[in-house]
């Protein structure tokens, strides 16, 4: 009778393809297909490794969660300098909504996280876009909070009614134009 030996901890030399990047790629694929962050065990099974090998690359599940969500949010639109702020804001919002629509469990994950890493990325890009408006800090925070709440509500509505095929870019154009008009006249 033979017993399959299971190795724990650091990956063996024969498994050189395992890396933070390969773990992240698989985690994103699973999240896309299943609509939620995969468990460490499920991730390990799909990578054909022992679950403890993942802890060689990520200190705990929260570190993995942070890395996955930051990696996903970094995919949203990166604003360009010297372009129309309203166009840039539209591109940022559309890219964020498309990301939330592609990874259906991402919104719930982001809202339940204690870490601010993913939110900081969106906030930084939003701040860069509205910089020409020279809003004070209170107005910036209010503008960000209102926009985030609108986008999250829109994403939730998309998630609740996935049968509707709609052009996100066209659908948010009116409300976003109204929002931009309010921002322009807020100071």
Coordinates of C-alpha atoms in Angstrom, one line a residue, residues 40-51:
X40 CA -7.7 29.0 0.2
X41 CA -8.6 25.3 -0.2
X42 CA -10.4 25.7 -3.5
X43 CA -7.6 27.9 -4.8
X44 CA -5.0 25.3 -3.8
X45 CA -7.1 22.5 -5.4
X46 CA -7.3 24.4 -8.7
X47 CA -3.5 25.1 -8.6
X48 CA -2.9 21.4 -7.7
X49 CA -0.9 22.4 -4.6
X50 CA -1.2 22.0 -0.8
X51 CA -3.1 24.9 0.7

